[in-house]
CSV table of C-alpha atoms in Angstrom, one decimal:
chain,number,residue,atom,x,y,z
O,1375,MET,CA,143.1,94.7,125.4
O,1376,LEU,CA,143.8,96.0,128.6
O,1377,VAL,CA,142.3,99.6,127.3
O,1378,LEU,CA,139.3,98.1,126.3
O,1379,PRO,CA,136.7,98.4,129.2
O,1380,ILE,CA,137.4,102.0,129.5
O,1381,PHE,CA,136.1,102.6,125.7
O,1382,ALA,CA,133.2,100.4,126.7
O,1383,GLN,CA,132.7,102.3,129.8
O,1384,GLU,CA,133.6,105.8,127.8
O,1385,ALA,CA,131.4,105.0,124.8
O,1386,ASP,CA,127.9,104.2,127.3
O,1387,THR,CA,128.6,108.0,129.1
O,1388,ILE,CA,127.9,109.3,125.3
O,1389,ARG,CA,125.5,107.4,124.7
O,1390,SER,CA,123.4,108.2,128.0
O,1391,LYS,CA,124.7,111.8,127.9
O,1392,TYR,CA,122.6,112.1,124.9
O,1393,TRP,CA,119.8,109.5,125.0
O,1394,PRO,CA,116.6,111.7,125.4
O,1395,THR,CA,115.4,111.6,128.7
O,1396,GLY,CA,111.8,112.9,128.1
O,1397,VAL,CA,109.4,115.1,125.6
O,1398,ARG,CA,107.4,118.1,126.1
O,1399,LEU,CA,104.0,118.8,124.4
O,1400,GLY,CA,102.1,122.1,124.6
O,1401,THR,CA,100.0,124.9,123.2
O,1402,ASP,CA,101.0,128.5,122.8
O,1403,ILE,CA,98.4,130.5,125.3
O,1404,PHE,CA,99.6,133.9,123.7
O,1405,ALA,CA,98.2,132.9,119.8
O,1406,ILE,CA,94.9,131.8,122.0
O,1407,GLY,CA,94.8,134.8,124.0
O,1408,ARG,CA,95.4,136.9,120.8
O,1409,GLY,CA,92.0,135.3,119.5
O,1410,PHE,CA,89.8,136.4,122.0
O,1411,ALA,CA,91.5,140.0,122.1
O,1412,ASP,CA,91.6,140.8,118.6
O,1413,VAL,CA,88.4,139.0,116.5
O,1414,SER,CA,90.5,139.4,113.6
O,1415,LEU,CA,93.0,137.1,114.3
O,1416,ASN,CA,92.1,133.3,115.1
O,1417,GLY,CA,94.4,130.7,115.2
O,1418,TRP,CA,96.6,128.1,117.6
O,1419,GLU,CA,100.0,126.5,117.8
O,1420,VAL,CA,101.0,123.1,119.5
O,1421,ASN,CA,104.8,122.3,120.6
O,1422,ALA,CA,106.7,120.0,121.9
O,1423,ASP,CA,110.7,119.1,122.1
O,1424,VAL,CA,113.1,116.5,123.3
O,1425,ASP,CA,116.2,117.4,125.1
O,1426,LEU,CA,119.4,115.4,123.5
O,1427,TYR,CA,121.6,116.4,126.6
O,1428,ARG,CA,122.0,120.4,126.4
O,1429,TYR,CA,120.6,120.4,122.5
O,1430,TYR,CA,116.8,120.3,121.8
O,1431,LEU,CA,115.5,118.9,118.9
O,1432,ALA,CA,112.3,121.7,118.9
O,1433,VAL,CA,109.0,121.0,116.2
O,1434,ASP,CA,106.1,124.1,116.0
O,1435,TYR,CA,103.0,123.3,114.4
O,1436,GLY,CA,99.7,125.6,114.0
O,1437,SER,CA,96.7,127.1,112.1
O,1438,TRP,CA,95.9,131.0,111.5
O,1439,ALA,CA,93.8,132.9,109.8
O,1440,ARG,CA,92.2,136.5,109.3
O,1441,ALA,CA,90.1,138.7,108.3
O,1442,LEU,CA,91.3,142.5,108.1
O,1443,GLN,CA,88.3,145.1,106.7
O,1444,SER,CA,89.9,148.8,105.4
O,1445,ASP,CA,88.0,151.6,104.2
O,1446,THR,CA,88.8,150.3,101.0
O,1447,GLY,CA,88.6,146.7,101.1
O,1448,ASN,CA,88.4,143.0,103.0
O,1449,TYR,CA,91.6,141.3,103.1
O,1450,SER,CA,91.3,137.4,104.5
O,1451,ASN,CA,93.8,134.3,104.3
O,1452,ASN,CA,94.4,131.3,106.0
O,1453,GLY,CA,96.8,128.7,106.3
O,1454,ASN,CA,98.6,126.3,108.4
O,1455,TYR,CA,102.3,126.2,108.9
O,1456,TRP,CA,105.0,123.7,111.1
O,1457,ARG,CA,108.7,125.2,112.3
O,1458,ALA,CA,111.3,122.6,113.3
O,1459,GLY,CA,114.7,123.5,115.0
O,1460,VAL,CA,117.0,123.1,117.7
O,1461,ASP,CA,117.6,125.3,121.0
O,1462,VAL,CA,120.7,124.7,123.1
O,1463,ASN,CA,120.7,125.0,126.5
O,1464,PHE,CA,122.6,127.2,128.8
O,1465,LEU,CA,121.2,126.3,131.9
O,1466,LEU,CA,122.7,122.9,132.2
O,1467,LYS,CA,122.9,122.4,135.2
O,1468,ASP,CA,119.7,123.3,136.7
O,1469,PRO,CA,118.6,120.7,138.6
O,1470,ASP,CA,114.9,121.3,138.0
O,1471,ARG,CA,115.4,121.7,134.2
O,1472,ASN,CA,114.6,125.3,133.8
O,1473,MET,CA,116.3,126.0,130.9
O,1474,PHE,CA,117.4,129.1,129.3
O,1475,PHE,CA,118.0,128.7,125.2
O,1476,ILE,CA,119.1,130.2,122.0
O,1477,GLY,CA,118.5,128.2,118.8
O,1478,ALA,CA,117.3,128.6,115.1
O,1479,ARG,CA,114.2,127.3,113.2
O,1480,PHE,CA,113.3,126.6,109.7
O,1481,GLY,CA,109.3,127.7,108.8
O,1482,HIS,CA,107.3,126.6,106.3
O,1483,SER,CA,103.4,127.3,106.1
O,1484,THR,CA,100.7,126.9,103.2
O,1485,PHE,CA,98.2,129.4,102.8
O,1486,SER,CA,95.6,130.7,100.6
O,1487,GLU,CA,94.4,134.5,100.5
O,1488,GLN,CA,91.9,137.0,99.2
O,1489,LEU,CA,92.0,140.4,98.9
O,1490,ASP,CA,88.2,142.2,97.7
O,1491,VAL,CA,89.2,146.2,97.3
O,1492,VAL,CA,87.5,149.2,95.6
O,1493,THR,CA,91.0,151.4,94.7
O,1494,ILE,CA,90.5,154.8,94.4
O,1495,ASP,CA,93.5,156.5,92.5
O,1496,PRO,CA,93.4,160.6,92.2
O,1497,VAL,CA,95.0,160.6,88.9
O,1498,TRP,CA,93.6,157.4,87.1
O,1499,GLY,CA,90.3,157.1,88.5
O,1500,THR,CA,88.4,154.0,90.3
O,1501,GLN,CA,88.4,150.2,89.5
O,1502,GLN,CA,87.2,147.4,91.6
O,1503,GLY,CA,89.1,144.1,91.9
O,1504,THR,CA,89.4,140.6,93.6
O,1505,TYR,CA,93.0,139.0,94.1
O,1506,THR,CA,93.6,135.7,95.5
O,1507,ASN,CA,96.7,133.6,96.3
O,1508,THR,CA,95.8,129.5,96.7
O,1509,ASN,CA,97.9,126.9,98.4
O,1510,VAL,CA,101.0,129.6,98.4
O,1511,ASN,CA,104.6,128.0,99.8
O,1512,ALA,CA,106.4,130.4,102.3
O,1513,ARG,CA,109.5,129.6,104.0
O,1514,TRP,CA,111.5,131.8,106.4
O,1515,LEU,CA,113.9,131.2,109.0
O,1516,GLU,CA,114.0,132.2,112.7
O,1517,LEU,CA,116.9,132.5,115.1
O,1518,THR,CA,114.8,131.8,119.1
O,1519,SER,CA,115.4,133.0,122.4
O,1520,GLY,CA,113.6,132.4,125.9
O,1521,LEU,CA,113.0,130.4,128.8
O,1522,ARG,CA,111.5,127.1,130.5
O,1523,VAL,CA,110.4,127.2,133.5
O,1524,LYS,CA,109.2,123.8,135.6
O,1525,MET,CA,106.1,125.1,137.8
O,1526,TRP,CA,104.5,121.9,139.2
O,1527,LYS,CA,105.1,118.4,138.5
O,1528,MET,CA,105.3,117.6,135.0
O,1529,ILE,CA,103.8,120.9,133.8
O,1530,TRP,CA,106.2,123.9,132.3
O,1531,MET,CA,105.9,127.3,130.9
O,1532,GLY,CA,108.0,129.6,129.6
O,1533,TYR,CA,108.5,131.8,126.5
O,1534,THR,CA,109.8,131.8,123.2
O,1535,ILE,CA,111.3,135.4,121.0
O,1536,ARG,CA,111.6,134.5,117.4
O,1537,TYR,CA,113.4,136.9,115.0
O,1538,LYS,CA,112.1,135.6,111.7
O,1539,PHE,CA,113.8,136.6,108.4
O,1540,GLY,CA,114.6,135.2,104.9
O,1541,LEU,CA,111.3,135.2,103.6
O,1542,SER,CA,110.2,133.7,100.6
O,1543,HIS,CA,107.0,132.2,99.0
O,1544,ASP,CA,105.6,131.9,95.2
O,1545,ALA,CA,102.9,133.7,95.3
O,1546,THR,CA,101.5,135.2,91.8
O,1547,GLN,CA,102.2,137.9,89.9
O,1548,ALA,CA,98.9,139.4,90.7
O,1549,MET,CA,99.4,140.2,94.4
O,1550,GLU,CA,101.6,140.5,97.1
O,1551,PRO,CA,101.3,138.3,100.5
O,1552,HIS,CA,100.2,140.6,103.0
O,1553,ASP,CA,100.0,138.2,106.0
O,1554,VAL,CA,102.1,134.5,106.3
O,1555,PRO,CA,100.5,132.0,108.9
O,1556,GLY,CA,103.2,131.6,111.1
O,1557,TYR,CA,105.1,134.3,109.9
O,1558,GLY,CA,103.6,137.3,109.9
O,1559,ARG,CA,103.3,140.9,108.0
O,1560,THR,CA,105.4,140.4,104.9
O,1561,ASP,CA,106.3,144.6,104.5
O,1562,LYS,CA,109.2,143.9,106.4
O,1563,GLU,CA,112.3,142.3,105.8
O,1564,ALA,CA,112.6,140.5,109.3
O,1565,TYR,CA,109.6,140.2,111.8
O,1566,TRP,CA,109.6,139.6,115.5
O,1567,GLY,CA,107.5,136.8,117.1
O,1568,PHE,CA,106.9,135.9,120.2
O,1569,ASN,CA,105.2,132.5,122.2
O,1570,TYR,CA,104.1,131.9,125.8
O,1571,VAL,CA,103.6,128.4,125.6
O,1572,VAL,CA,102.4,125.7,128.7
O,1573,LEU,CA,104.0,122.4,128.5
O,1574,VAL,CA,103.6,119.2,130.0
O,1575,ARG,CA,106.9,117.2,130.2
O,1576,ILE,CA,106.5,113.1,129.5
O,1577,PRO,CA,109.9,111.2,131.1
O,1578,PHE,CA,111.0,108.4,129.6
O,1579,LYS,CA,111.9,105.2,131.4
O,1580,ASN,CA,115.3,105.6,131.8
O,1581,GLU,CA,115.7,109.1,133.1
O,1582,LYS,CA,117.1,108.1,136.4
O,1583,SER,CA,119.8,106.4,135.0
O,1584,VAL,CA,120.9,109.5,133.1
O,1585,SER,CA,123.2,112.5,134.7
O,1586,LEU,CA,122.7,115.8,134.5
O,1587,LYS,CA,126.2,117.0,135.0
O,1588,LYS,CA,128.8,117.0,133.0
S,130,MET,CA,130.0,123.0,120.0
S,131,ALA,CA,131.5,124.4,122.3
S,132,PHE,CA,128.8,126.7,124.6
S,133,GLU,CA,130.1,127.0,128.1
S,134,PRO,CA,127.4,126.9,130.9
S,135,LEU,CA,126.2,130.9,131.7
S,136,THR,CA,126.8,130.1,135.5
S,137,TYR,CA,125.5,133.5,136.7
S,138,LEU,CA,122.5,132.6,135.0
S,139,TYR,CA,120.6,130.1,136.9
S,140,SER,CA,121.8,130.5,140.1
S,141,PRO,CA,119.2,133.7,141.4
S,142,MET,CA,116.2,132.4,139.9
S,143,LYS,CA,115.5,136.1,140.0
S,144,THR,CA,117.5,137.2,137.1
S,145,VAL,CA,116.9,135.1,134.8
S,146,LYS,CA,112.6,136.8,136.0
S,147,GLY,CA,114.6,140.4,135.5
S,148,ALA,CA,115.3,139.3,131.9
S,149,GLY,CA,112.4,137.5,131.1
S,150,TRP,CA,110.3,140.8,132.2
S,151,PHE,CA,112.5,143.0,130.0
S,152,VAL,CA,112.4,140.6,126.9
S,153,PHE,CA,109.2,140.4,127.8
S,154,PHE,CA,107.9,144.5,127.5
S,155,LEU,CA,110.8,144.9,125.0
S,156,ILE,CA,108.5,142.3,122.4
S,157,ILE,CA,105.4,144.2,123.4
S,158,ALA,CA,107.2,147.8,122.8
S,159,ILE,CA,107.9,146.5,119.6
S,160,SER,CA,104.9,145.4,118.2
S,161,CYS,CA,103.4,148.6,119.5
S,162,VAL,CA,105.7,151.0,117.0
S,163,ASP,CA,105.5,147.8,114.4
S,164,THR,CA,102.0,150.2,112.7
S,165,PRO,CA,102.8,150.8,109.0
S,166,ASP,CA,103.4,154.6,107.5
S,167,CYS,CA,100.4,155.5,105.8
S,168,PHE,CA,102.1,157.9,103.7
S,169,GLN,CA,103.4,157.5,100.5
S,170,LEU,CA,103.0,153.5,100.0
S,171,ASN,CA,103.2,153.2,96.4
S,172,ASN,CA,106.2,153.5,94.5
S,173,ASN,CA,104.4,154.1,91.1
S,174,LEU,CA,106.6,157.7,90.1
S,175,VAL,CA,109.0,157.2,87.4
S,176,GLN,CA,111.6,159.7,87.5
S,177,VAL,CA,112.7,161.5,84.5
S,178,ALA,CA,115.2,164.3,83.5
S,179,PHE,CA,115.9,166.1,80.5
S,180,LYS,CA,119.5,166.8,79.4
S,181,ILE,CA,121.4,168.6,76.4
S,182,LEU,CA,123.5,166.5,75.0
S,183,GLY,CA,127.3,166.9,76.7
S,184,GLY,CA,125.5,166.1,80.1
S,185,ALA,CA,124.2,170.1,80.9
S,186,SER,CA,120.5,169.5,82.3
S,187,ASP,CA,117.8,171.1,80.7
S,188,GLN,CA,115.2,173.8,81.5
S,189,VAL,CA,112.2,172.6,79.8
S,190,PRO,CA,108.9,174.7,79.2
S,191,VAL,CA,106.8,172.6,79.5
S,192,ILE,CA,102.7,173.4,78.1
S,193,GLY,CA,101.4,170.0,80.1
S,194,ILE,CA,101.9,166.3,79.8
S,195,ASP,CA,98.8,164.4,79.8
S,196,ALA,CA,98.3,160.8,79.3
S,197,PRO,CA,95.2,158.4,77.8
S,198,GLY,CA,93.4,157.1,80.5
S,199,THR,CA,93.1,160.5,82.6
S,200,ASP,CA,92.1,163.9,82.7
S,201,SER,CA,95.0,165.1,84.8
S,202,VAL,CA,97.5,167.2,83.3
S,203,PHE,CA,100.8,167.2,84.8
S,204,TYR,CA,103.3,170.6,85.0
S,205,GLN,CA,101.0,172.6,83.0
S,206,TYR,CA,103.1,175.8,82.2
S,207,GLN,CA,106.4,175.4,84.3
S,208,LYS,CA,110.1,174.8,83.3
S,209,VAL,CA,111.5,171.9,84.5
S,210,SER,CA,114.5,169.6,84.7
S,211,THR,CA,112.5,166.7,86.2
S,212,VAL,CA,109.6,165.4,86.2
S,213,GLN,CA,107.7,162.5,88.0
S,214,LEU,CA,105.2,161.0,86.6
S,215,PRO,CA,102.2,158.6,88.0
S,216,LEU,CA,102.0,155.3,86.3
S,217,ASN,CA,98.6,153.7,85.9
S,218,PRO,CA,98.0,150.7,88.6
S,219,PHE,CA,95.4,149.1,86.3
S,220,GLU,CA,97.7,148.5,83.4
S,221,ASN,CA,100.8,147.3,82.5
S,222,GLU,CA,102.3,150.4,79.9
S,223,THR,CA,101.6,154.2,80.5
S,224,THR,CA,102.0,156.8,77.0
S,225,PHE,CA,103.0,160.0,78.2
S,226,ASN,CA,102.6,162.8,76.0
S,227,PHE,CA,104.9,165.8,76.7
S,228,HIS,CA,103.8,168.6,75.1
S,229,THR,CA,106.6,171.8,75.7
S,230,PHE,CA,106.9,175.2,73.8
S,231,TYR,CA,109.1,173.4,71.6
S,232,ASN,CA,107.9,170.3,70.2
S,233,ASP,CA,106.0,167.3,71.4
S,234,ASN,CA,106.6,164.3,72.3
S,235,GLN,CA,105.6,160.4,72.9
S,236,MET,CA,106.6,157.8,75.9
S,237,VAL,CA,105.3,154.4,76.2
S,238,LEU,CA,106.2,152.7,79.8
S,239,GLY,CA,105.9,149.3,80.4
S,240,TYR,CA,106.1,147.5,83.9
S,241,THR,CA,104.5,144.8,86.0
S,242,TYR,CA,102.7,146.1,89.6
S,243,LYS,CA,101.2,143.7,92.3
S,244,ILE,CA,98.8,145.1,94.9
S,245,GLN,CA,99.3,144.4,98.9
S,246,PHE,CA,97.0,145.0,101.8
S,247,VAL,CA,99.1,147.0,103.8
S,248,SER,CA,96.7,147.3,106.8
S,249,GLU,CA,93.0,148.4,108.0
S,250,GLU,CA,94.2,151.2,108.6
S,251,CYS,CA,96.1,152.2,105.2
S,252,GLY,CA,94.5,149.8,102.8
S,253,GLU,CA,95.9,148.6,100.0
S,254,ARG,CA,98.9,149.5,98.1
S,255,TYR,CA,100.7,149.2,94.5
S,256,ILE,CA,104.2,147.8,93.8
S,257,PHE,CA,105.6,148.3,90.3
S,258,SER,CA,108.8,146.9,89.2
S,259,ASP,CA,110.7,145.8,86.0
S,260,LEU,CA,110.5,149.7,84.5
S,261,SER,CA,111.0,149.5,80.8
S,262,ILE,CA,110.8,151.8,77.7
S,263,LYS,CA,108.6,150.0,75.1
S,264,SER,CA,108.9,153.2,72.5
S,265,TYR,CA,109.8,157.2,72.2
S,266,ASP,CA,110.4,159.9,69.3
S,267,TYR,CA,113.3,161.7,71.1
S,268,ASP,CA,116.4,162.5,70.2
S,269,SER,CA,118.2,160.8,72.3
S,270,VAL,CA,117.2,158.7,75.5
S,271,ARG,CA,118.9,156.6,78.7
S,272,PHE,CA,117.3,154.1,80.2
S,273,VAL,CA,118.9,154.6,84.1
S,274,GLY,CA,117.4,151.8,85.9
S,275,LYS,CA,114.1,149.3,86.0
S,276,THR,CA,113.6,150.0,90.0
S,277,LEU,CA,110.7,152.6,91.0
S,278,THR,CA,111.8,153.8,94.4
S,279,GLN,CA,110.4,155.7,97.0
S,280,PRO,CA,111.1,158.4,96.8
S,281,PRO,CA,111.4,158.3,93.3
S,282,SER,CA,115.4,158.3,91.9
S,283,THR,CA,116.3,159.1,88.1
S,284,ASN,CA,115.1,156.6,86.0
S,285,ILE,CA,115.3,157.6,82.5
S,286,GLU,CA,117.3,160.6,80.7
S,287,ILE,CA,116.1,162.0,78.1
S,288,TYR,CA,118.1,164.0,75.6
S,289,ARG,CA,117.7,166.3,72.9
S,290,CYS,CA,120.9,168.2,70.6
S,291,PRO,CA,121.3,171.6,71.8
S,292,ARG,CA,119.4,174.4,70.5
S,293,THR,CA,121.9,177.5,68.7
S,294,ASN,CA,119.2,179.7,68.5
S,295,PHE,CA,117.2,180.9,71.7
S,296,THR,CA,117.3,184.0,73.0
S,297,GLY,CA,116.3,185.2,76.3
S,298,VAL,CA,113.8,187.6,76.6
S,299,SER,CA,113.0,189.1,80.3
S,300,PHE,CA,109.9,191.6,81.1
S,301,LYS,CA,111.5,194.6,83.4
S,302,LYS,CA,110.1,197.5,85.3
S,303,MET,CA,112.0,200.4,87.4
S,304,SER,CA,110.5,200.4,91.3
S,305,GLY,CA,111.9,203.9,92.2
S,306,THR,CA,115.6,203.2,91.0
S,307,ALA,CA,115.8,199.1,91.6
S,308,LYS,CA,115.0,197.4,88.4
S,309,VAL,CA,112.6,194.2,89.2
S,310,GLN,CA,110.5,191.6,87.6
S,311,ASP,CA,107.3,192.3,85.6
S,312,THR,CA,105.1,190.2,84.4
S,313,VAL,CA,103.3,191.4,80.9
S,314,LEU,CA,100.0,189.9,79.3
S,315,ILE,CA,100.5,188.6,76.2
S,316,ASN,CA,98.5,187.8,73.1
S,317,ALA,CA,100.8,186.5,70.5
S,318,ILE,CA,104.4,187.2,69.6
S,319,THR,CA,105.4,186.3,65.9
S,320,PRO,CA,108.8,185.8,64.2
S,321,ASN,CA,109.1,187.7,60.9
S,322,PHE,CA,109.8,183.4,59.6
S,323,THR,CA,108.3,180.1,60.2
S,324,ALA,CA,109.9,178.8,64.0
S,325,GLY,CA,107.2,176.3,64.2
S,326,ILE,CA,106.6,177.9,68.0
S,327,THR,CA,103.0,179.3,69.2
S,328,TYR,CA,103.1,180.9,72.8
S,329,PRO,CA,100.0,180.5,73.9
S,330,PRO,CA,98.1,183.4,75.3
S,331,GLY,CA,98.7,184.4,79.2
S,332,TYR,CA,100.9,186.3,81.9
S,333,TYR,CA,104.7,186.2,81.0
S,334,ARG,CA,107.4,186.7,83.1
S,335,SER,CA,110.4,186.1,80.8
S,336,VAL,CA,110.3,184.3,77.3
S,337,ASP,CA,113.1,182.4,75.3
S,338,LEU,CA,112.4,183.5,71.4
S,339,PRO,CA,113.8,181.7,68.0
S,340,LEU,CA,116.2,183.6,66.4
S,341,ASN,CA,116.5,183.1,62.7
S,342,PRO,CA,119.6,181.1,62.1
S,343,ASN,CA,119.4,181.5,57.8
S,344,THR,CA,119.0,185.8,58.2
S,345,ALA,CA,121.0,188.4,60.0
S,346,THR,CA,118.8,189.4,61.6
S,347,THR,CA,115.0,188.1,63.2
S,348,SER,CA,112.1,190.5,64.0
S,349,PHE,CA,109.4,189.4,66.5
S,350,THR,CA,106.0,190.9,66.9
S,351,PHE,CA,104.6,191.6,70.2
S,352,GLU,CA,100.9,191.5,70.9
S,353,PHE,CA,100.2,192.4,74.1
S,354,GLY,CA,97.3,192.4,76.6
S,355,ASP,CA,96.5,195.8,76.7
S,356,GLY,CA,95.8,195.9,73.3
S,357,THR,CA,99.5,197.8,71.9
S,358,THR,CA,101.6,195.8,69.3
S,359,LYS,CA,105.7,196.7,69.2
S,360,VAL,CA,108.5,195.2,67.1
S,361,LEU,CA,111.7,194.3,68.1
S,362,THR,CA,113.9,193.6,65.7
S,363,VAL,CA,117.4,191.6,67.0
S,364,GLY,CA,120.7,191.3,65.0
S,365,TYR,CA,123.5,188.8,65.1
S,366,THR,CA,126.2,187.2,64.0
S,367,ARG,CA,126.4,183.4,62.5
S,368,SER,CA,129.1,180.8,62.6
S,369,ASN,CA,129.0,177.0,61.7
S,370,TRP,CA,129.2,174.6,64.4
S,371,THR,CA,130.1,171.4,64.0
S,372,LYS,CA,130.5,169.2,68.1
S,373,TYR,CA,127.6,167.4,67.6
S,374,GLN,CA,127.0,167.3,63.8
S,375,GLN,CA,127.0,163.3,63.8
S,376,PHE,CA,123.8,163.3,65.8
S,377,CYS,CA,122.0,166.4,65.6
S,378,GLY,CA,123.5,167.9,61.7
S,379,ASN,CA,125.0,171.0,61.3
S,380,LYS,CA,124.4,174.3,63.9
S,381,THR,CA,124.7,178.1,63.6
S,382,LEU,CA,126.3,179.5,66.5
S,383,ILE,CA,124.6,182.7,67.3
S,384,TYR,CA,126.9,185.7,69.0
S,385,ARG,CA,127.3,189.7,69.0
S,386,LEU,CA,123.5,190.2,69.6
S,387,SER,CA,122.5,193.6,69.2
S,388,ILE,CA,118.8,195.8,69.2
S,389,SER,CA,118.8,196.5,65.4
S,390,GLU,CA,115.4,198.2,65.6
S,391,GLN,CA,112.1,198.6,68.5
S,392,ASP,CA,109.6,200.8,68.4
S,393,PHE,CA,108.9,200.0,72.6
S,394,GLY,CA,110.5,203.5,72.7
S,395,PRO,CA,114.2,205.2,74.2
S,396,ASP,CA,115.8,203.0,76.2
S,397,LYS,CA,112.8,200.6,76.4
S,398,VAL,CA,115.3,197.8,75.2
S,399,LYS,CA,118.6,196.7,76.6
S,400,LEU,CA,121.2,194.1,76.0
S,401,ALA,CA,121.6,191.9,79.8
S,402,LEU,CA,124.3,192.1,81.4
S,403,LYS,CA,126.5,188.5,82.3
S,404,GLY,CA,125.7,188.1,85.9
S,405,SER,CA,127.2,191.2,88.0
S,406,THR,CA,129.6,192.1,85.7
S,407,THR,CA,129.4,194.9,82.7
S,408,GLN,CA,130.0,192.4,80.1
S,409,PRO,CA,126.6,192.2,77.5
S,410,ALA,CA,125.1,188.6,77.8
S,411,ASP,CA,125.1,189.2,73.6
S,412,SER,CA,125.3,185.5,73.0
S,413,ILE,CA,123.4,182.5,72.6
S,414,GLN,CA,124.1,179.4,75.6
S,415,ASP,CA,121.5,176.6,75.7
S,416,PRO,CA,119.6,176.6,78.3
S,417,PRO,CA,119.0,180.5,77.0
S,418,ILE,CA,120.3,183.1,79.1
S,419,THR,CA,118.7,186.6,79.2
S,420,ASN,CA,120.0,188.1,76.8
S,421,LEU,CA,117.6,191.3,76.5
S,422,GLU,CA,115.1,193.2,78.9
S,423,ILE,CA,112.3,194.5,77.6
S,424,PHE,CA,110.8,197.6,80.1
S,425,LYS,CA,107.5,197.7,79.1
């Protein structure tokens, strides 16, 4: 009977330790910037994460469309994607909640694409064709790392580096996808990605009662 | 999970900032070198190796390899042991007709393909897979692999029965005291039996001539481009050869070649020597070796 209060106190500590203190909502300004710099790309991405002690549940949702032109054809695609996963913060004692993290994501994309092409083969001649993939589902995994730095009051900035791999999709037999929204080009086993995000942190009510110390 | 905080990282934020810039520029550098190589994007070449039963590599004197759907003729007048043939990217099968000095054969290959846009610089590429042999009329064919690679690796091995009656004849000339290769214009070479082989008019450095396995001698009439006609008669010894009887039937082994008659002139036709030895190369081998030298 004497040890019960101690157990209750430990349970409260654990609960408060893993209780989320706030949610960060933001957008990828790198994706928006690329849209201005590269007329063939039009895309946006929004990001959110919520802290559970040193672990952050992270979710991204975005969209991109590409229109590319070669000497022999025109390619275009558009689609939406989401990623979900966990980041582990290694700057646990930082009073400003600055964050250096390593994490993992599962990514999913639904997209359509079309290729209009005139193939000129030196042996077999010339043939014109239109190939489409409609509502293709693609999945992949990511290893992530990056920083989040508090800039001013509720404003945070940071970047995420993504190592994307394990892409699979259910595209048709006729055309192999060129570019998967959220993933990138498909002709490599693995692909690098980069986000530069601006976030607004909305604290929860009980934030002051939660200790940042271990 | 038992991650320990990295204390050295967060005390001086300079370290974090520096590391951040380093990684940022690293990513930019990686993205810059991420442009595709436009050279040989397609994996549309199927590689065929020619072999002799028993495993030895064959040297096939190809007149040409053609395919319906294209005017191209591949490996025209070449002696080859392997060929790399382009698959038709607009069909799911390609028929190749192999025309050689010995015979004509056909092989039909099936496959699947996908198109993929590569980049604005490179355009599109075709990705071929699931190669199969739909039909062939060779003695024996071994399917090595259905995967088409870039650069190509052997997908198909074509085997034939050993030919035991072809003698190699090389044209030579003297340059000072040295014996050198010669090239002669030949309109026709006609053996004195039905061999089923024609030698199209053209320039030759060497020819493989069929010996009649049913007689002890074989004569050849050479019609040269300068209008002269010469006759060569080759004598030999024969014996039965049953090594691949199950697949190839009875074969006649030919050896101890000799020059029975010739009207090229004194010392104009000689038995060749085995390499740098003084031994005459007087037995038939497959692929043929040079048994006879003609000094035109």
